[in-house]
Coordinates of C-alpha atoms in Angstrom, one line a residue:
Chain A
X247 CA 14.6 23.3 1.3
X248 CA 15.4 19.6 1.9
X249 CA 12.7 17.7 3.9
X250 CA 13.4 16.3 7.4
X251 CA 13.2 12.7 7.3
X252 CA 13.0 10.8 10.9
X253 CA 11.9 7.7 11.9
X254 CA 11.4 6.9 7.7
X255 CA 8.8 9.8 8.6
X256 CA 8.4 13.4 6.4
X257 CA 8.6 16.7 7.6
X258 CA 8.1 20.0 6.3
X259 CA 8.1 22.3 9.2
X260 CA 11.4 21.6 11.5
X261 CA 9.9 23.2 14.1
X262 CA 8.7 21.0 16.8
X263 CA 6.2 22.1 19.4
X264 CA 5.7 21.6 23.3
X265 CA 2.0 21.7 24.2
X266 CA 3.1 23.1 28.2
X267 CA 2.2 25.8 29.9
X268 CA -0.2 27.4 27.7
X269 CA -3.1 29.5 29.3
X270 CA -5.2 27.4 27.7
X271 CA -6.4 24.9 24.8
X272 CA -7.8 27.1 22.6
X273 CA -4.6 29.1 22.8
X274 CA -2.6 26.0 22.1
X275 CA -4.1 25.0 19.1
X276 CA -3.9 28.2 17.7
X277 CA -0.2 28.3 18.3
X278 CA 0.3 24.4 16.7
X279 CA -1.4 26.2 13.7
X280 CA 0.6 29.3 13.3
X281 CA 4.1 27.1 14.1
X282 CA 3.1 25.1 10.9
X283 CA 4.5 21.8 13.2
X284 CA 3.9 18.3 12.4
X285 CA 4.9 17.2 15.3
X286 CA 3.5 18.2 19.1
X287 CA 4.7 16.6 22.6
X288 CA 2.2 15.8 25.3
X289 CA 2.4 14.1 28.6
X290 CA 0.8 11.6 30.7
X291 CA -0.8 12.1 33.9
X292 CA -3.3 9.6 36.1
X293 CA -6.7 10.2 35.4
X294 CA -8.6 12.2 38.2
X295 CA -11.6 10.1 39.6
X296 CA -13.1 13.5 40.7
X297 CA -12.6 15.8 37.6
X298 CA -13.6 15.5 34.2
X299 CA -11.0 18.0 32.8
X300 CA -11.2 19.8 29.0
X301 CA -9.3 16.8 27.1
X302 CA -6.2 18.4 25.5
X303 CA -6.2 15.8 22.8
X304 CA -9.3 17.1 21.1
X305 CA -7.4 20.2 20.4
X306 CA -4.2 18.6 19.1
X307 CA -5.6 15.5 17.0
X308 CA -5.4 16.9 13.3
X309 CA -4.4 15.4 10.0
X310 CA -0.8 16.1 9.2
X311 CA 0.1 16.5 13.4
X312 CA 2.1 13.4 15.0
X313 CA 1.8 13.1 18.2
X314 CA 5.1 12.5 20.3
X315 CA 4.2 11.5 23.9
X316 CA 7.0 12.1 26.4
X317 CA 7.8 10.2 29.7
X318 CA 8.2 13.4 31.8
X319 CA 7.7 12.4 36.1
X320 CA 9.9 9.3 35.3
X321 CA 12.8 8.3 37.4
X322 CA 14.7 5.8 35.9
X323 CA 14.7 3.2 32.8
X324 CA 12.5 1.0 33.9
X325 CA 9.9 3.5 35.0
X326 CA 10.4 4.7 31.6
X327 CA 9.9 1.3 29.9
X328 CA 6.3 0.9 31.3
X329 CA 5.5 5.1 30.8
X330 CA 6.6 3.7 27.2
X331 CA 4.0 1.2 26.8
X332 CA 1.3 2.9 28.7
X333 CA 1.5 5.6 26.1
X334 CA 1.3 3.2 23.0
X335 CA -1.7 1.8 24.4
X336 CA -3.2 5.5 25.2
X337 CA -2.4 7.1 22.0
X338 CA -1.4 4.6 19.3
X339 CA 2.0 5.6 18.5
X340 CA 4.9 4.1 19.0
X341 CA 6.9 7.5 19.0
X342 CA 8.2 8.5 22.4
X343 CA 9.8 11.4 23.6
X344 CA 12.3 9.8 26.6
X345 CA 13.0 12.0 29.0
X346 CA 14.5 10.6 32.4
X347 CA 15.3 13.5 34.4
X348 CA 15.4 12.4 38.4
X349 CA 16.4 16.5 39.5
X350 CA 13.5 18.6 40.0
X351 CA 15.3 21.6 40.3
X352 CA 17.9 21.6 37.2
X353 CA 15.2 18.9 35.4
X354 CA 19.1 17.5 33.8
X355 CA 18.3 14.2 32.5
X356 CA 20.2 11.2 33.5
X357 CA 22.4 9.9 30.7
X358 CA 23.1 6.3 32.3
X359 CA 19.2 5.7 32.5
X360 CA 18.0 7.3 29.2
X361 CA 21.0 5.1 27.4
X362 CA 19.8 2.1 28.9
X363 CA 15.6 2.7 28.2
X364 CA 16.8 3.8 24.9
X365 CA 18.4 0.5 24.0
X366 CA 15.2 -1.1 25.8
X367 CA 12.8 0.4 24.0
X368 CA 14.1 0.6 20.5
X369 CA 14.4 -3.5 20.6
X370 CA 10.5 -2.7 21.5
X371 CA 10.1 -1.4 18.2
X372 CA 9.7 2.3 19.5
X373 CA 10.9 5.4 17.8
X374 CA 12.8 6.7 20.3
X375 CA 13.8 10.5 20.9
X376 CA 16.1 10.4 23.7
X377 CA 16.2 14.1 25.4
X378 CA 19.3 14.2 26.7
X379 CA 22.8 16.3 27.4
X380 CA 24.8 17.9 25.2
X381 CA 27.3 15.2 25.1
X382 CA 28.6 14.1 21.6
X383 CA 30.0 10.7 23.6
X384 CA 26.6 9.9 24.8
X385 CA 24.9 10.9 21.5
X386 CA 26.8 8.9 19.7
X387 CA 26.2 5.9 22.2
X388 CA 22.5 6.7 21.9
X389 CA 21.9 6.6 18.3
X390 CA 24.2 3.1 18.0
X391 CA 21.3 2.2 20.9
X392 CA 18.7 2.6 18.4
X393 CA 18.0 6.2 18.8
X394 CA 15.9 7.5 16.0
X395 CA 17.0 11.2 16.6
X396 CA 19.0 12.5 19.6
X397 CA 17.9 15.7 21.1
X398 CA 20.3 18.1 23.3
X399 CA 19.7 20.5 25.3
X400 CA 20.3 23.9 24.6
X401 CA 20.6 24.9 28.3
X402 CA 18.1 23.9 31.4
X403 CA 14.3 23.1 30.3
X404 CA 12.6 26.4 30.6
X405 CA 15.0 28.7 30.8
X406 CA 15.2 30.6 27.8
X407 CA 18.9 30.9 27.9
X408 CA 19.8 30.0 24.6
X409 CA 22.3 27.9 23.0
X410 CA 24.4 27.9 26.2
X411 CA 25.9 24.3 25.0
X412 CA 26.6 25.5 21.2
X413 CA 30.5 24.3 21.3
X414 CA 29.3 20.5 21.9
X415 CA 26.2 20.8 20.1
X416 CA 28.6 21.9 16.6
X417 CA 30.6 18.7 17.8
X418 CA 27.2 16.5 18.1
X419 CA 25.7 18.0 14.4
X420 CA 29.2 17.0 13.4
X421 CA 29.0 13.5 14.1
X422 CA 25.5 12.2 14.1
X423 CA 24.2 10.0 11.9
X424 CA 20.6 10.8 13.0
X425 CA 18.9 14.0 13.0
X426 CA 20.0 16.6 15.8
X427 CA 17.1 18.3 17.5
X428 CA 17.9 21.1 19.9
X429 CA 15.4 20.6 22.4
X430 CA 14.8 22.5 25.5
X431 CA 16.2 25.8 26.8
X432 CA 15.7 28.3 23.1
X433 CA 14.1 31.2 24.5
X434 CA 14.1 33.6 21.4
X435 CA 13.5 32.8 17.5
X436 CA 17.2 34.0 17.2
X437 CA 18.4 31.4 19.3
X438 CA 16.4 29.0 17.4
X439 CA 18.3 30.2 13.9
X440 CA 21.8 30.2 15.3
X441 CA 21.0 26.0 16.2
X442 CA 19.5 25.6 12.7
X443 CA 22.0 27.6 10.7
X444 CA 24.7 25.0 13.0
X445 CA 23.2 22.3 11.2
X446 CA 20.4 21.3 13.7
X447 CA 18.0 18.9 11.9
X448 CA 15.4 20.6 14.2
X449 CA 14.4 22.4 17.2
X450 CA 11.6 21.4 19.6
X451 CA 10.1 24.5 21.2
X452 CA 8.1 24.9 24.5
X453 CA 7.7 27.2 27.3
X454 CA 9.3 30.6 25.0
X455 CA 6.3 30.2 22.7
X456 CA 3.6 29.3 25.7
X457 CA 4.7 31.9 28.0
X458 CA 5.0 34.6 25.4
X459 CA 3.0 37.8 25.4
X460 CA 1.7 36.7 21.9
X461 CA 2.1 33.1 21.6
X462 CA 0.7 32.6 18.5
X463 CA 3.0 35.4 16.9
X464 CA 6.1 34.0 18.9
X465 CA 4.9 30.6 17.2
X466 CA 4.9 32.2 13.6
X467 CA 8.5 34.1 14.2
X468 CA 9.8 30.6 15.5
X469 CA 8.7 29.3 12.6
X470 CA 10.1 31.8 10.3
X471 CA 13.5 31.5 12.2
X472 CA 13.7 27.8 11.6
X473 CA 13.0 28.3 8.4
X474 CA 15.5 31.0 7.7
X475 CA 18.4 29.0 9.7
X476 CA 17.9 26.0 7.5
X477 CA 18.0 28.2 4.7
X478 CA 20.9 29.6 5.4
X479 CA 22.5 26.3 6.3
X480 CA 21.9 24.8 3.1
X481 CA 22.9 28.3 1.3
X482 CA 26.3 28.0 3.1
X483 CA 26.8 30.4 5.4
X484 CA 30.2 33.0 5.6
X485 CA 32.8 32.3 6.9
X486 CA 34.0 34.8 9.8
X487 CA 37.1 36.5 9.0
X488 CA 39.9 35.0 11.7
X489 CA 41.9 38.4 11.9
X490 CA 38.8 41.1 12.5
X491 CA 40.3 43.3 9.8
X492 CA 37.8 44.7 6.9
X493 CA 37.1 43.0 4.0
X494 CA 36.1 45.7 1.6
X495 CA 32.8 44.6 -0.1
X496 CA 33.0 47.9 -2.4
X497 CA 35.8 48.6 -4.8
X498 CA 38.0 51.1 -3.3
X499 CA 39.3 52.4 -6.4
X500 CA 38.9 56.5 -6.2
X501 CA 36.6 58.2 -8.2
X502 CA 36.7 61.5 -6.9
X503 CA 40.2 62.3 -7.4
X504 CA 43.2 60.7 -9.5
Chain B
X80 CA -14.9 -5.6 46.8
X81 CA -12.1 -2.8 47.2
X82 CA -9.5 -1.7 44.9
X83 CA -7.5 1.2 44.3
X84 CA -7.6 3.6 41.0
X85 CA -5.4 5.7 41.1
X86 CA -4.4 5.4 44.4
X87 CA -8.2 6.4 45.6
X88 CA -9.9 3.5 47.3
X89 CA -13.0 2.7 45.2
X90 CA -15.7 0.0 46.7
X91 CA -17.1 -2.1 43.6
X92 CA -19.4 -5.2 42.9
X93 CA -17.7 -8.2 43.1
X94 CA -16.8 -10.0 39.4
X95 CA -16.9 -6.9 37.7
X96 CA -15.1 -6.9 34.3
X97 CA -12.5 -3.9 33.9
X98 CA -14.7 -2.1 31.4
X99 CA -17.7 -2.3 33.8
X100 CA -15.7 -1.1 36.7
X101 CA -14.6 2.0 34.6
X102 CA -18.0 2.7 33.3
X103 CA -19.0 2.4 37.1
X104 CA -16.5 5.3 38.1
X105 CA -17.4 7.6 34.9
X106 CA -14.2 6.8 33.6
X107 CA -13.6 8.6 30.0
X108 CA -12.2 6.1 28.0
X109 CA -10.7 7.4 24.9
X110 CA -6.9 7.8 24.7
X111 CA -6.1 6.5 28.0
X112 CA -4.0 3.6 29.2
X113 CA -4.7 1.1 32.1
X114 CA -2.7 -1.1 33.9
X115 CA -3.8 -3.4 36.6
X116 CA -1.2 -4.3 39.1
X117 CA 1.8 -3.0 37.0
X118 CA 0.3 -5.1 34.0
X119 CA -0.9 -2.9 30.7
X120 CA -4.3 -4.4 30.1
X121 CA -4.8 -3.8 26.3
X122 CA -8.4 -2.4 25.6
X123 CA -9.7 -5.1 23.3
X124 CA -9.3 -7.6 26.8
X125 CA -11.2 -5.4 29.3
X126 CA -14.2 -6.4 28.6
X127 CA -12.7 -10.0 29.5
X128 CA -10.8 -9.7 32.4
X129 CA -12.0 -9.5 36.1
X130 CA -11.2 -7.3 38.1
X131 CA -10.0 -8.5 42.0
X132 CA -10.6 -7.5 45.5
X133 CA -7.8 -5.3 46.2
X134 CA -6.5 -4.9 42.7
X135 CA -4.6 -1.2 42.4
X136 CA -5.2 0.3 38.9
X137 CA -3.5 3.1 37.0
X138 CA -5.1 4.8 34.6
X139 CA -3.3 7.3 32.5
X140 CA -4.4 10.2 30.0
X141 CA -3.0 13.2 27.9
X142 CA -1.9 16.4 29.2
X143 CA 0.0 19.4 28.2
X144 CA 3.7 18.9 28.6
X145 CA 6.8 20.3 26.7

């Protein structure tokens, strides 16, 4: 299977993880292991003067994991320029998941705002991985911004809906000359296939593997579905036939009779 | 003096460097990020730079997030 290269980085496993909403550490490393990712998200919060709180980092930091901070609670580019450098001095990396999304409730993000911190910070020198919509105009606008990766939506962050944008995500896949991460919104492993056997480059997976029954089994079948969708992507997968009408597989040639 | 971390008011020594006014409030200091009025302070030039009366700092760590 051929590597994922972005941001001049390596990958083996195309699966990328969000560390939300687990129960608890312990249960979120163990998940990062069974996913086989080599990449996880955090985000920031202030530091709480009156709580020393179980550090999630000490159960993330391992060799062969990147860490890819986001800018989630931002409200615009600005705010996300200075979220930006807060978290290179915090965690050392230069990597950045932007997300801008000002909407509580829907959690869209705002596509004027992310182009323009996008542009910002790539001059910065960050490897920037704009979350962003489904929009094959904006993608494109985003990776000629500097983008190292754009990442669409598969439908609203947390809803498990699925590939509800699949039509413009074909059309993004089709066009980029970055790789295409289907972030947000991929509640089952099946969905997850269906973007990678697209052409996805990747899919970043959250809240369907943290709020699973199992999570670390839901992180090994998303694993094994990002796997098999590549697979198949590279093996070339049939074409549907237009018409609906059978295609015999078996030679229908009698034996029985003359 | 009085500043602000974190948008808690916090009465300190007067002349205190950043470091000492972290170490004075318990403040775990791996993986986090300060700024100081807006300004990132980087962590080699804490140990340099005096904090002032009524200066608000932001301190930032990890958490889970998708």
């Amino acid at each position: 299977m051929e590597k994922l290269v972005l941001g001049g980085v390596e990958f083996s496993s195309r699966l990328f993880l969000g560390t939300g909403k687990f129960s608890c550490n312990e249960m979120m490393r163990k998940a990062i292991i069974a996913s086989g990712t080599n990449m996880v998200t955090l985000a920031m919060k202030r530091v709480d003067l009156n709580n020393s709180e179980d550090e999630m980092l000490h159960h993330v930091l391992a060799d062969g994991i990147r860490l890819l901070p986001n800018t989630s609670g931002v409200r615009n580019a600005d705010e996300a320029v200075f979220a930006a450098q807060m978290s290179r001095e915090a965690f050392g990396t230069n990597w950045l998941k932007l997300e801008i999304h000002p909407d509580p409730r829907y959690l869209l993000p705002d596509s004027v705002e992310t182009l323009k911190a996008t542009e910002k910070l790539a001059k910065m020198g960050f490897i920037v991985l704009p979350y962003c919509q489904a929009d094959p105009v904006l993608c494109r606008q985003l990776e000629e911004a500097g983008a190292a990766a754009v990442m669409p939506l598969a439908a609203p962050i947390g809803t498990n809906r699925g590939l509800q944008t699949k039509d413009f995500i074909r059309i993004i896949i089709e066009q980029a000359g970055v790789p295409v991460v289907v972030d947000a919104g991929l509640g089952a492993p099946s969905h997850a296939a269906e973007a990678m056997e697209m052409g996805a480059s990747a899919c970043l997976v959250n809240t369907a593997i943290a709020v699973a029954e199992d999570p670390v089994a839901m992180a090994e079948a998303f694993a094994m579905a990002v796997k098999a969708g590549r697979m198949a992507y590279e093996a070339g997968v049939a074409a549907p036939v237009v018409s609906g009408e059978a295609v015999a597989s078996s030679p229908l040639t009698s034996f029985l009779n003359d | 003096m009085q500043i602000e971390i974190n948008d808690q008011k916090v009465i300190c020594d007067d002349g205190l460097s950043l470091t000492e006014v972290l170490r004075s409030q318990n403040v775990q200091t791996d993986y986090v990020a300060v700024a100081v009025d807006l300004t990132i302070v980087p962590k080699t030039e804490w140990d340099g730079f005096v904090v002032r009366d009524g200066s608000k700092i932001i301190i930032i760590k990890a958490v889970q997030g998708g």
